[in-house]
XYZ file of C-alpha atoms in Angstrom:
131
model
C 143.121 41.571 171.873
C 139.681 39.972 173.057
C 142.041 36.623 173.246
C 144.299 38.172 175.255
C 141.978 39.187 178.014
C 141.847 39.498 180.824
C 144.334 42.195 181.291
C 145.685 42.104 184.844
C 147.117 45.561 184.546
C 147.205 48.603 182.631
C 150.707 47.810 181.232
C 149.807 44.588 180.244
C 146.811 45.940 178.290
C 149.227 48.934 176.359
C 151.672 46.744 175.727
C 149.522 43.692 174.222
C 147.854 46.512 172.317
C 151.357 47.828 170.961
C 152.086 44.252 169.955
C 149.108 44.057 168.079
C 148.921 47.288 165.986
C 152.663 46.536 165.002
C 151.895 43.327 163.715
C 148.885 44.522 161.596
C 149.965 44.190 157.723
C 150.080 48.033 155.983
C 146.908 47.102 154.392
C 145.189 47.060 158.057
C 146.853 50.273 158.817
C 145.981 52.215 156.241
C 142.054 50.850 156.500
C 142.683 52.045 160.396
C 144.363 55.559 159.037
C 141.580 56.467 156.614
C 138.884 56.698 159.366
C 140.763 59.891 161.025
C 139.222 63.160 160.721
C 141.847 65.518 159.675
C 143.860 67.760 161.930
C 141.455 71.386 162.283
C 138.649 69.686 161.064
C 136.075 71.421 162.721
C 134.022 68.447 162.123
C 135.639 66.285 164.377
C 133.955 65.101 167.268
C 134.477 62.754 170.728
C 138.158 61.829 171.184
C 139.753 63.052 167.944
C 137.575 66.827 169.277
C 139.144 67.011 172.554
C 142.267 65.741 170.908
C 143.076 68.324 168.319
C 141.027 71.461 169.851
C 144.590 73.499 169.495
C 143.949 72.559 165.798
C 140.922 73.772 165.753
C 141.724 77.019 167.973
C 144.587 77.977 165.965
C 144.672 81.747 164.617
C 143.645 81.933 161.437
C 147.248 82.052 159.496
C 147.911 78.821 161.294
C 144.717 77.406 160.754
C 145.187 78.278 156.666
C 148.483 76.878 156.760
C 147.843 74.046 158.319
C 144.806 73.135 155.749
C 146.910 73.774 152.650
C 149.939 71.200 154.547
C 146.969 69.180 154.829
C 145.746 69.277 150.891
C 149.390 68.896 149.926
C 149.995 65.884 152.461
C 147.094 63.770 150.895
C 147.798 64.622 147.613
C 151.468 63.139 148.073
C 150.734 59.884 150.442
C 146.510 59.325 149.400
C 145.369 59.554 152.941
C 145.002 62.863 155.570
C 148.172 63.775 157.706
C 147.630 62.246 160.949
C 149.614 63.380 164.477
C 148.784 62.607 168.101
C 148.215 66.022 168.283
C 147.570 65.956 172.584
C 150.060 68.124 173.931
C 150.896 69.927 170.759
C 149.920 73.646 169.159
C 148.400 74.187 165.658
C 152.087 75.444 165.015
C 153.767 72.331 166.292
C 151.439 70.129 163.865
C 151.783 72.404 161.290
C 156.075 71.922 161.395
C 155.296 68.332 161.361
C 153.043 67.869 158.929
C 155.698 69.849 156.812
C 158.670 68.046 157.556
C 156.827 64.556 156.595
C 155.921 66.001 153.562
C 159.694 65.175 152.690
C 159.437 61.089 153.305
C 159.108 58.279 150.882
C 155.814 56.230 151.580
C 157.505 53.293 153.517
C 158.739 55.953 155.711
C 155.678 58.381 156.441
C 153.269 55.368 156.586
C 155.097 53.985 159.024
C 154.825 57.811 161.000
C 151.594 57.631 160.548
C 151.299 54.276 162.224
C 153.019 54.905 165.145
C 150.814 58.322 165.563
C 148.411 55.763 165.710
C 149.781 53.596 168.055
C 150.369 56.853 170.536
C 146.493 58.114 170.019
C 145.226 54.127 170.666
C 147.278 53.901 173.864
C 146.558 57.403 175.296
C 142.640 56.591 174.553
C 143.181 53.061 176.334
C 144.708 54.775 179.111
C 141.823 57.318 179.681
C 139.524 54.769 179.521
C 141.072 52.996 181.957
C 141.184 55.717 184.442
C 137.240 56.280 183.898
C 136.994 52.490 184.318
């Protein structure tokens, strides 16, 4: 990315940091996974707060429900479940995190990564607006 610069436009900036994430090896993406606190942590602080305050808000069935989904995703795949969770309820993560329980590794790590890729471009883009 730093080679890449200068970015002449927003666009130019997502996109060259789309190309890069997808051409990191699954080694790199899993290093870049583990460093995400998990979804209702109430732990979690800057972005990934503000991100995944419906998480964190839920009522407390959801908020139970969503911690065991969370136990039983990392005890299947060896990493926490990880969503771009802007935009979505405690419930909404919830059915996700339960319906990826059902991939194969090659599958859900590749989820994972592009939840990744849509939480690194929605940070670039508000930094870019507070630019």
């Amino acid at each position: 990315m730093a080679a890449a610069r200068p970015f002449t436009t927003l666009t130019r900036l997502l996109d060259a940091a789309d190309a890069a994430w997808r051409a990191l090896p699954d080694s790199d993406v899993r290093e870049a996974l583990a460093s995400h606190p998990r979804i209702g942590d109430r732990d979690a602080s800057g972005d990934a707060a503000q991100e995944q305050s419906s998480g964190r808000d839920a009522d407390p069935a959801t908020a139970r429900s969503l911690s065991i989904a969370n136990r039983e995703y990392e005890a299947r795949f060896g990493r926490i479940f990880i969503v771009c969770a802007t935009g979505k309820t405690a419930a909404q993560m919830l059915a996700l995190c339960r319906e990826r329980l059902h991939n194969d590794e090659t599958t859900e790590l590749r989820a994972a990564a592009e939840e990744q890729r849509r939480i690194t471009r929605l940070r670039l883009e508000r930094l870019a607006r507070e630019a």
